[in-house]
Each structure stands twice: as C-alpha cells, then as structure tokens.
Amino acid sequence: MTSAAPAPPPDYLALGHLSLDHTLHLSSSSVAGAADAPPALGGTAAYATLTAGALGRRPAIVTSAAADVDLSPLAGVQLHVIPSAQSTTFHNEIDGARRLQTLRACAGGIVEGSIPSAWKTASIIHLAPIAGELAPGLASGFGRECFIGVTPQGWMRQWDAEGRIRPAPWDSAQEALDAADAVVMSLEDLGGDEATVEAIAAATRLLALTEGPAGARVYWNGDVRRIPAPPAPQVDPTGAGDVFAAAFFIRLYDTRDPWEAARFANQLASISVTRPGLRGVPTPEEALQASMVVIR
C-alpha cells in the first residue's frame, strides 16, 4: 500500500483565531432573523487564506479552536489547530456601514512554539489576531527572508464584562511595527483617530488604511495616496478588510508596488461585499479578472 505524499509546506501562513460569527443585519428585512441561524465560520485567517488560495498560493492557518468547529469551508487550506475548550465567538449587529460587535467566547492563545517548524519558512507570514490571541513578540520570530504582513485588529480591541467591543490602544505596537513589511488596518479599528493613523504610518515601513466603500489610503516612503474602490452593491461587509489584506500582501510581495497592490486589493474587496460571509471570497476567475483590470 502506497502512502500519500506529504503536503508541500505553505507559502502563505496566517496566524490567528478562527471565529464563529452570529450576524444580524438590522437594516435588511431579507436577512432578518439571521441571528437565529447557525453561526458562520469566519475570522481574518479564514478569509485571508481562502483569498490566498484563489490567488494560487498554498495557504495554511495556525489557530486555536474547540474540537466541534466545522472546518469544511476551509477545504484546500492546511490547518494546525491548537485544542481549546471553546472557540472565539462574536455576535455582530450590522446597520449599513455601522457594526456593533460583542465577544461571546475566546479560544486559547497562540505562541511561537505552536507553529510547525516546516511552516515558519513560508514566503508570506500574516499575523492576523482578532481577540488579542497572538503573543506580542511573535512578529520577530521569523527569518528575514519572510514577508511579514500584519493586520493588528485583534490587538486594538478591548471588551467590557458583557463582551461589548470598542477600540483600545495598541500598547505592544512597536515590536510588530518594526518587524512588519506591511500593515493593513481600518479606520474603524482606530475609532476614526487620525492622530493615531499618522503615528502608526510614521512608525512602520508601509501602511494601508482601509476606509470601506471609499477604498484605502496608502502611506509609503513619506508619501500618502488615496486609492478609490470601485462601486459595489453591499450585501455583507464582513471579511472585506481581510480579503483586501491578503490580496494586498500577495500583490505587494509579487510586484513591490504598493499603489498597484492597493488597486488590486480594492478590486477584490469590492467583490467580497456583494456576497455574505465566506461566500464573498473571490474565485480564481474573479481574481484573474481583477488583475487584468488593474494592469489595464
């Protein structure tokens, strides 16, 4: 009997919790009662790695979750799951562009020793915390040959006794900013604080700041440019920033051109908002079409 060959090591590795998302769209009668539906699999790592797969990468995730989580939506993604008594669970109330989040449960933490050694040489390492689960020094634990992309959303959240989420200062920022080749975050993550935007832009090599339907701002080499997003009918904005981040990191890695990377990422993010949940991840055909649009 011939055993199956081991899977090749990933070239896009995301570190962070998967999540179970209960979502209620307050302004849409067509999805009223969605909170009563089973929770959907989500989290930055899920959206980003599925996007990476659509772009021809070999994606993988190191995460922490309970044993009963249905991981079938992540077919094609290599998984290393650290056992946890519970999975990170969010309740989301979406009213147009406004989102209210509550953290209902949180899985265990992720440290450098949790990562399979063969995966540490992935060409792109995406640090993707959603609930403070990554150790602050994790960003500096990879070789110089790795491209380090950071989406710090989970380091910039705090929650009260009822789990209501609001922006928080990123106290451990400098270590991650020093190690990062690129940072992607949203203006929402910062509570609209433009002073903090400028401080982070000054402290890192490259910052892409997403602004929802308005597109993104890119800060690089002392320059800042606004990259508009194509108009798109919004069905569900969840995960759009994660799709943007994966597309941005990959295009930047391939071209070393942050302006082109942002245009490409905007194209894919605008596709993602037209479908709910992980169904919003672009297909390989949509990714190819977006690439052709950007090249033209």
Tab-separated table of C-alpha atoms in Angstrom:
chain	number	residue	atom	x	y	z
A	1	MET	CA	0.000	0.000	0.000
A	2	THR	CA	1.409	3.366	-1.035
A	3	SER	CA	1.073	6.189	1.454
A	4	ALA	CA	0.077	9.640	0.291
A	5	ALA	CA	2.876	12.128	-0.224
A	6	PRO	CA	3.036	14.799	2.473
A	7	ALA	CA	1.556	18.158	1.545
A	8	PRO	CA	4.154	20.729	0.470
A	9	PRO	CA	4.796	23.433	3.048
A	10	PRO	CA	2.626	26.534	2.761
A	11	ASP	CA	3.782	29.721	1.138
A	12	TYR	CA	1.060	31.852	2.816
A	13	LEU	CA	0.721	31.269	6.551
A	14	ALA	CA	-1.915	33.046	8.661
A	15	LEU	CA	-1.733	33.038	12.443
A	16	GLY	CA	-4.888	33.831	14.389
A	17	HIS	CA	-8.201	32.594	15.699
A	18	LEU	CA	-10.958	31.369	13.505
A	19	SER	CA	-14.304	32.661	14.722
A	20	LEU	CA	-17.919	31.650	14.916
A	21	ASP	CA	-19.961	34.648	13.790
A	22	HIS	CA	-23.604	35.286	14.644
A	23	THR	CA	-24.661	38.162	12.378
A	24	LEU	CA	-27.831	40.230	12.395
A	25	HIS	CA	-28.383	42.782	9.618
A	26	LEU	CA	-30.622	45.376	11.237
A	27	SER	CA	-31.436	47.294	8.065
A	28	SER	CA	-32.221	44.348	5.792
A	29	SER	CA	-35.542	42.544	6.063
A	30	SER	CA	-34.240	39.900	3.645
A	31	VAL	CA	-31.879	38.599	6.305
A	32	ALA	CA	-33.961	39.383	9.380
A	33	GLY	CA	-33.616	36.655	11.938
A	34	ALA	CA	-30.089	35.782	10.809
A	35	ALA	CA	-29.049	35.719	14.465
A	36	ASP	CA	-31.209	32.616	14.874
A	37	ALA	CA	-29.265	30.817	12.132
A	38	PRO	CA	-26.255	28.624	12.983
A	39	PRO	CA	-23.054	30.645	13.426
A	40	ALA	CA	-20.890	31.039	10.345
A	41	LEU	CA	-17.178	30.304	10.274
A	42	GLY	CA	-15.135	33.478	9.961
A	43	GLY	CA	-12.075	35.282	11.251
A	44	THR	CA	-9.298	37.079	9.398
A	45	ALA	CA	-7.297	33.880	8.976
A	46	ALA	CA	-10.204	32.172	7.185
A	47	TYR	CA	-10.920	34.994	4.747
A	48	ALA	CA	-7.245	35.687	4.082
A	49	THR	CA	-6.153	32.121	3.399
A	50	LEU	CA	-9.108	31.362	1.132
A	51	THR	CA	-8.241	34.526	-0.799
A	52	ALA	CA	-4.619	33.409	-0.971
A	53	GLY	CA	-5.755	30.058	-2.355
A	54	ALA	CA	-7.773	31.836	-5.055
A	55	LEU	CA	-4.584	33.695	-5.951
A	56	GLY	CA	-2.662	30.458	-6.463
A	57	ARG	CA	-0.884	30.263	-3.101
A	58	ARG	CA	-0.565	27.261	-0.785
A	59	PRO	CA	-2.296	28.604	2.331
A	60	ALA	CA	-2.171	27.402	5.908
A	61	ILE	CA	-3.531	28.500	9.286
A	62	VAL	CA	-2.262	28.078	12.829
A	63	THR	CA	-5.228	28.658	15.107
A	64	SER	CA	-6.922	27.629	18.352
A	65	ALA	CA	-10.479	26.294	18.472
A	66	ALA	CA	-12.762	23.750	20.071
A	67	ALA	CA	-13.000	20.294	18.559
A	68	ASP	CA	-16.605	20.714	17.386
A	69	VAL	CA	-15.939	23.542	14.883
A	70	ASP	CA	-16.887	22.675	11.301
A	71	LEU	CA	-13.753	23.384	9.265
A	72	SER	CA	-15.111	22.090	5.954
A	73	PRO	CA	-15.364	25.626	4.455
A	74	LEU	CA	-11.548	25.713	4.609
A	75	ALA	CA	-11.014	22.893	2.123
A	76	GLY	CA	-7.639	23.378	0.474
A	77	VAL	CA	-6.150	25.180	3.481
A	78	GLN	CA	-3.660	23.308	5.666
A	79	LEU	CA	-4.645	23.581	9.324
A	80	HIS	CA	-2.813	23.291	12.618
A	81	VAL	CA	-5.447	23.608	15.341
A	82	ILE	CA	-4.402	24.028	18.966
A	83	PRO	CA	-7.129	22.408	21.106
A	84	SER	CA	-9.226	24.803	23.156
A	85	ALA	CA	-12.207	24.388	25.453
A	86	GLN	CA	-14.099	26.994	23.433
A	87	SER	CA	-13.924	28.801	20.111
A	88	THR	CA	-13.807	32.543	19.621
A	89	THR	CA	-17.397	33.612	19.051
A	90	PHE	CA	-18.772	37.010	18.012
A	91	HIS	CA	-22.249	38.475	17.789
A	92	ASN	CA	-22.362	41.143	15.053
A	93	GLU	CA	-25.131	43.664	14.515
A	94	ILE	CA	-24.734	45.409	11.162
A	95	ASP	CA	-26.695	48.529	10.288
A	96	GLY	CA	-25.455	49.824	6.947
A	97	ALA	CA	-21.786	50.719	7.411
A	98	ARG	CA	-22.074	50.536	11.210
A	99	ARG	CA	-21.174	47.351	13.062
A	100	LEU	CA	-21.642	46.567	16.751
A	101	GLN	CA	-19.679	43.567	17.982
A	102	THR	CA	-19.882	41.502	21.128
A	103	LEU	CA	-17.356	38.837	22.099
A	104	ARG	CA	-19.195	35.817	23.480
A	105	ALA	CA	-16.236	33.422	23.938
A	106	CYS	CA	-12.494	33.354	23.290
A	107	ALA	CA	-10.178	30.461	22.413
A	108	GLY	CA	-6.671	29.970	23.803
A	109	GLY	CA	-3.538	31.870	22.835
A	110	ILE	CA	-1.012	31.183	20.076
A	111	VAL	CA	2.740	31.332	20.746
A	112	GLU	CA	5.789	30.693	18.567
A	113	GLY	CA	6.123	27.124	19.823
A	114	SER	CA	2.654	26.388	18.429
A	115	ILE	CA	3.819	26.807	14.829
A	116	PRO	CA	5.034	23.727	12.899
A	117	SER	CA	8.716	24.299	12.186
A	118	ALA	CA	8.364	23.469	8.484
A	119	TRP	CA	5.783	26.255	8.147
A	120	LYS	CA	7.991	29.009	9.548
A	121	THR	CA	9.704	29.479	6.169
A	122	ALA	CA	6.507	30.450	4.311
A	123	SER	CA	7.247	33.325	1.962
A	124	ILE	CA	4.353	35.366	3.418
A	125	ILE	CA	3.546	35.318	7.139
A	126	HIS	CA	0.260	37.017	8.025
A	127	LEU	CA	-0.202	37.915	11.684
A	128	ALA	CA	-3.984	38.036	11.981
A	129	PRO	CA	-5.176	38.388	15.592
A	130	ILE	CA	-8.868	39.022	16.215
A	131	ALA	CA	-9.012	38.871	20.017
A	132	GLY	CA	-5.510	39.502	21.354
A	133	GLU	CA	-4.550	35.846	20.888
A	134	LEU	CA	-1.056	36.297	19.419
A	135	ALA	CA	1.904	36.828	21.709
A	136	PRO	CA	3.266	40.379	21.170
A	137	GLY	CA	6.774	39.174	20.256
A	138	LEU	CA	5.578	36.714	17.613
A	139	ALA	CA	6.300	39.147	14.753
A	140	SER	CA	10.034	38.994	15.348
A	141	GLY	CA	10.229	35.199	15.410
A	142	PHE	CA	10.617	34.633	11.663
A	143	GLY	CA	13.580	34.811	9.287
A	144	ARG	CA	14.474	37.925	7.337
A	145	GLU	CA	13.554	36.145	4.102
A	146	CYS	CA	9.880	36.036	5.146
A	147	PHE	CA	7.499	38.834	4.207
A	148	ILE	CA	5.634	39.819	7.371
A	149	GLY	CA	2.146	41.227	6.911
A	150	VAL	CA	0.237	42.455	9.966
A	151	THR	CA	-3.464	43.120	10.448
A	152	PRO	CA	-3.472	44.309	14.082
A	153	GLN	CA	-7.234	44.476	14.586
A	154	GLY	CA	-7.218	41.954	17.437
A	155	TRP	CA	-4.504	43.880	19.300
A	156	MET	CA	-6.608	47.047	19.102
A	157	ARG	CA	-9.772	45.764	20.767
A	158	GLN	CA	-10.991	45.714	24.309
A	159	TRP	CA	-14.258	44.440	25.716
A	160	ASP	CA	-16.263	45.003	28.840
A	161	ALA	CA	-17.843	42.434	31.181
A	162	GLU	CA	-20.690	41.907	28.697
A	163	GLY	CA	-18.240	41.438	25.821
A	164	ARG	CA	-19.059	44.715	24.048
A	165	ILE	CA	-16.075	45.590	21.841
A	166	ARG	CA	-14.565	49.025	21.430
A	167	PRO	CA	-11.202	50.350	20.167
A	168	ALA	CA	-8.218	50.090	22.511
A	169	PRO	CA	-4.670	51.475	22.455
A	170	TRP	CA	-2.168	49.156	20.771
A	171	ASP	CA	0.281	49.017	23.659
A	172	SER	CA	2.650	46.458	22.103
A	173	ALA	CA	2.720	48.107	18.693
A	174	GLN	CA	6.377	48.931	18.188
A	175	GLU	CA	7.740	45.388	18.142
A	176	ALA	CA	5.242	44.325	15.479
A	177	LEU	CA	5.666	47.557	13.505
A	178	ASP	CA	9.443	47.119	13.450
A	179	ALA	CA	9.121	43.569	12.082
A	180	ALA	CA	6.311	44.231	9.597
A	181	ASP	CA	6.910	44.687	5.887
A	182	ALA	CA	3.355	45.996	5.594
A	183	VAL	CA	0.464	46.776	7.941
A	184	VAL	CA	-3.197	46.776	6.907
A	185	MET	CA	-5.798	48.203	9.248
A	186	SER	CA	-9.097	50.041	9.046
A	187	LEU	CA	-10.077	53.492	10.178
A	188	GLU	CA	-12.818	51.714	12.160
A	189	ASP	CA	-10.142	49.799	14.115
A	190	LEU	CA	-8.837	53.149	15.328
A	191	GLY	CA	-12.214	54.661	16.110
A	192	GLY	CA	-11.526	57.272	13.428
A	193	ASP	CA	-8.476	58.610	15.311
A	194	GLU	CA	-6.435	60.354	12.600
A	195	ALA	CA	-3.601	61.220	15.003
A	196	THR	CA	-3.012	57.518	15.639
A	197	VAL	CA	-3.116	56.843	11.902
A	198	GLU	CA	-0.290	59.319	11.376
A	199	ALA	CA	1.703	57.901	14.297
A	200	ILE	CA	1.457	54.336	13.001
A	201	ALA	CA	2.276	55.422	9.451
A	202	ALA	CA	5.420	57.119	10.754
A	203	ALA	CA	6.447	54.064	12.776
A	204	THR	CA	6.243	51.374	10.085
A	205	ARG	CA	7.540	50.758	6.559
A	206	LEU	CA	4.183	50.689	4.820
A	207	LEU	CA	0.614	51.240	5.996
A	208	ALA	CA	-2.575	50.578	4.049
A	209	LEU	CA	-5.589	52.081	5.805
A	210	THR	CA	-8.946	50.806	4.556
A	211	GLU	CA	-11.978	53.091	4.590
A	212	GLY	CA	-14.827	50.845	3.496
A	213	PRO	CA	-16.556	51.902	0.252
A	214	ALA	CA	-14.144	54.857	-0.059
A	215	GLY	CA	-11.229	52.495	-0.705
A	216	ALA	CA	-7.876	52.852	1.006
A	217	ARG	CA	-5.079	55.220	1.874
A	218	VAL	CA	-1.505	54.002	1.398
A	219	TYR	CA	1.382	55.535	3.363
A	220	TRP	CA	4.846	54.722	1.982
A	221	ASN	CA	8.202	56.491	1.858
A	222	GLY	CA	6.738	59.700	3.216
A	223	ASP	CA	4.009	59.750	0.568
A	224	VAL	CA	0.301	59.092	1.027
A	225	ARG	CA	-2.143	58.302	-1.775
A	226	ARG	CA	-5.872	57.638	-1.738
A	227	ILE	CA	-6.819	54.617	-3.818
A	228	PRO	CA	-10.573	54.654	-4.552
A	229	ALA	CA	-12.574	51.443	-4.591
A	230	PRO	CA	-14.919	50.538	-7.452
A	231	PRO	CA	-18.608	50.896	-6.535
A	232	ALA	CA	-20.329	47.696	-5.498
A	233	PRO	CA	-23.738	46.787	-4.045
A	234	GLN	CA	-23.112	45.905	-0.411
A	235	VAL	CA	-24.689	42.742	0.928
A	236	ASP	CA	-22.261	41.946	3.759
A	237	PRO	CA	-19.062	43.897	4.579
A	238	THR	CA	-17.767	41.193	6.923
A	239	GLY	CA	-14.355	39.981	5.807
A	240	ALA	CA	-13.811	42.638	3.145
A	241	GLY	CA	-10.828	44.062	5.014
A	242	ASP	CA	-9.354	40.568	5.357
A	243	VAL	CA	-9.734	39.915	1.633
A	244	PHE	CA	-8.108	43.295	0.991
A	245	ALA	CA	-5.197	42.445	3.291
A	246	ALA	CA	-4.396	39.074	1.704
A	247	ALA	CA	-4.655	40.484	-1.807
A	248	PHE	CA	-2.525	43.486	-0.829
A	249	PHE	CA	0.217	41.407	0.797
A	250	ILE	CA	0.411	38.967	-2.117
A	251	ARG	CA	0.397	41.632	-4.833
A	252	LEU	CA	2.944	43.682	-2.924
A	253	TYR	CA	5.163	40.629	-2.488
A	254	ASP	CA	4.969	39.911	-6.216
A	255	THR	CA	5.352	43.448	-7.586
A	256	ARG	CA	6.896	45.568	-4.789
A	257	ASP	CA	4.452	48.268	-5.925
A	258	PRO	CA	2.139	49.346	-3.061
A	259	TRP	CA	-0.049	51.532	-5.285
A	260	GLU	CA	-0.793	48.660	-7.667
A	261	ALA	CA	-1.245	46.308	-4.705
A	262	ALA	CA	-3.888	48.617	-3.241
A	263	ARG	CA	-5.742	48.936	-6.546
A	264	PHE	CA	-5.798	45.156	-6.895
A	265	ALA	CA	-6.876	44.641	-3.280
A	266	ASN	CA	-9.694	47.182	-3.700
A	267	GLN	CA	-10.990	45.237	-6.678
A	268	LEU	CA	-11.199	42.000	-4.699
A	269	ALA	CA	-12.611	43.637	-1.571
A	270	SER	CA	-15.378	45.231	-3.634
A	271	ILE	CA	-16.319	41.776	-4.909
A	272	SER	CA	-16.377	40.357	-1.392
A	273	VAL	CA	-19.063	42.727	-0.082
A	274	THR	CA	-21.570	41.528	-2.697
A	275	ARG	CA	-21.971	38.082	-1.073
A	276	PRO	CA	-22.456	37.024	2.557
A	277	GLY	CA	-19.767	35.503	4.748
A	278	LEU	CA	-17.050	33.317	3.281
A	279	ARG	CA	-19.004	33.165	0.022
A	280	GLY	CA	-17.624	36.655	-0.521
A	281	VAL	CA	-14.090	35.333	-1.000
A	282	PRO	CA	-13.230	35.905	-4.675
A	283	THR	CA	-12.937	32.949	-7.001
A	284	PRO	CA	-9.757	32.341	-9.042
A	285	GLU	CA	-11.620	33.598	-12.103
A	286	GLU	CA	-12.621	36.825	-10.328
A	287	ALA	CA	-9.052	37.289	-9.104
A	288	LEU	CA	-7.731	36.914	-12.635
A	289	GLN	CA	-10.266	39.395	-13.975
A	290	ALA	CA	-9.353	41.875	-11.222
A	291	SER	CA	-5.700	41.516	-12.105
A	292	MET	CA	-6.448	42.307	-15.739
A	293	VAL	CA	-8.442	45.396	-14.724
A	294	VAL	CA	-5.541	46.687	-12.615
A	295	ILE	CA	-2.972	46.051	-15.369
A	296	ARG	CA	-5.077	47.974	-17.881
